Amino acid sequence: MPALAGAAILMNSVMSSCVESGEANSEEFEYVVDRFADVEILRYRVPGFEDLSLDQKQLVYWLTEAALAGRDMMWDQNCRHNLPVRNLVEAVYTGWDGKKNDPQYQALEVYLKQLWMGNGIHHHYSMDKFTPGFSREFFEKQVSSLPADKKPDNVDELIEVIFNPAVEAKRVNQADGADLVQTSATNIYAPGLSQKEVEEYYNSIKVTGDTMPVSYGLNSRKVRGADGKVTEDVYRADGLYGPAIKRVVGNLEKALAFAENDSQKAVIAKLIKYFNTGDLRDWDEYSILWLGDTDSRVDFINGFIESYGDPLGLTGAYESIVNFKNNEASHRTEVLSADAQWFEDRSPVDPRFRKAEVKGVSAKVITAAILSGDAYPATPIGINLPNADWIRAAHGSKSVTIENITAAYDAASQGNGFNDEFVIDEPTRELMEKYLFVTDNLHTDLHECLGHGSGQLLPGVEADALKAHASTLEETRADLFALYYLADPHLVELGLLDDPEAYKAEYYKYLLNGLMTQLVRIEPGKDVEEAHMRNRQIISKWVLEHGAPHNVLALVHKDGKTYLQVNDYEALRQLFGSLLGEVQRIKSEGDYAAGAKLVENYGVKVDPALHAEVLERYGNLDIAPYRGFVNPVYTQVLDDKGNVVDIKVDYTENYIDQNLRYSRDYAMQGLR
Ligand code: ZN
């Protein structure tokens, strides 16, 4: 499962701005590359790449080539018209000989940028089809003057797809009661199949009682066979998407020569086998090998992975992320994990609820080197894989945070006006600019490495006693553990913070978000539903209610606007500790009634007046709700004998040039 930047929307603006760590600021790195429609395109840095060995750099290089070679599979999976529409629009765009300030041409450019952002004709998040801002007459005229080899036979059909809103209206339809297969534009299902017959097909191939089931349907297009029945057209070297898969495999074979050790060699070799056979058993074996490869510096995912693009939730979208371990940042989580018992023994909960022996989880922090397929241009900020439940239960999972991506989000948010609008005064803004990036990361580390693993159930309490509220309360518990310890001087002793006051930045942001700014993601009149949003509101409203009478914190009004004011951060820490004690009690005793009351009293309802105010203030800021990225460009440096002596990384390519280059250099030839 991917960790999205607040379910992909707005989160980072909500997380607000803060400083980049390290040298980034001094070099005036341009993070914002482009802005169009509802999208902002950013660039990310790959700090530490220069310090990799030449073999590791070459490994990264060939893995990035493998990633890009798969790009067009995702486009075709999303809708069968995507690649021909892209080719046609790119041909018109690049062949244009008129004035670039012609509004029709400019609208065409925006539309093309949207296509690249959505990997097709649908919005990557809403799944709705894009509406062109140029006229059909204009486009038809341009198409008619294209050279013959740029004009496909079905050009009229493609023009209809672009301009008729009723055709392929939604990529993934989730509406209750509809035939989700027939009403979704995704190309995972051939036209004419019904949901009922696809489901019957799956039922017919599933083996009952299988404790290690393959991920049915993960790597195939569902089609009607010669006998009229549903069957699968499998993505593999000599099957569907063969040309792209062979190219992925060719690059993986080159990468294999630079593998760091035997276990990484085995991972790459098994992945090659899987792409050749398309056999889902090979995929499972690969996933287990991948989990076990924890010593390599360089790592990657490449395959058909997340199934959000399938209305039935089974088929994986092509995706690749190549990365290497950020040793410095991973050191943080290792220090915390090694000291897990220290934190557990002092946790502000009833000692009966503490674990006698606690083991921290050492989550890895990584640096992304390339994003492709489902992870490009919009990308997750973390990964937790594999998805197969039985593998997770038997072998565990790898959980990573992609810190150079979160750093880019944070840096790009500087100066977008968000903090000026919502943070109460200049000293608080300065505190956040100075310490929010480091304390935000540390909060996540504490939450993941120690929070979830702390505490124990009393004997006889069922693990699922909190039922529907379990995940909200569990996130509440982990967040409270993190908030409580973020202010502990022990973090300074461990060398993880250099200022005992730094935690205040995260405290302010956390409460501002929970009380006000996260509301920008909720439509007027709606309740808070998502578990993490509920958990943040529970904590924030609870401490406001219990702290305000003692002048610890308050919502105050200045010039008709609402602001959070914190007067006593130390008292705030004690309030987080008390609530942690109560939430831990609820979990340890399985007190469903008290848990439900906490969620309903604090987590669900929204003050409509405050909500409207926040939406209005946010709306005035003109912050793009969605963000995507461009990749760096890697180039081999050769000596005069043709030997590779280095891999150079370049950050200057813009969004248009990058996508036109990808379409040209990594096009999947000979599809169907
Ligand atoms: Zn969590």
Coordinates of N, CA and C and ligand atoms in Angstrom, one line a residue, residues 447-448 452 474-475 478-479 532, ligand 1:
H447 N 6.0 7.5 15.8 CA 4.7 6.9 15.6 C 4.9 5.5 15.0
E448 N 5.7 5.4 14.0 CA 5.9 4.1 13.3 C 6.7 3.1 14.1
H452 N 3.0 2.3 17.5 CA 2.1 1.2 17.3 C 2.5 -0.1 18.1
E474 N -6.3 3.3 17.1 CA -4.9 2.9 17.0 C -4.0 4.0 16.5
E475 N -4.5 4.7 15.5 CA -3.7 5.9 15.0 C -3.7 7.0 16.1
A478 N -1.0 5.8 18.6 CA 0.4 6.0 18.1 C 0.8 7.5 18.0
D479 N -0.1 8.3 17.5 CA 0.1 9.8 17.5 C 0.4 10.3 18.8
H532 N -7.3 8.7 9.8 CA -6.2 9.6 10.3 C -6.7 11.0 10.6
Ligands
ZN1 ZN 0.0 4.6 12.1

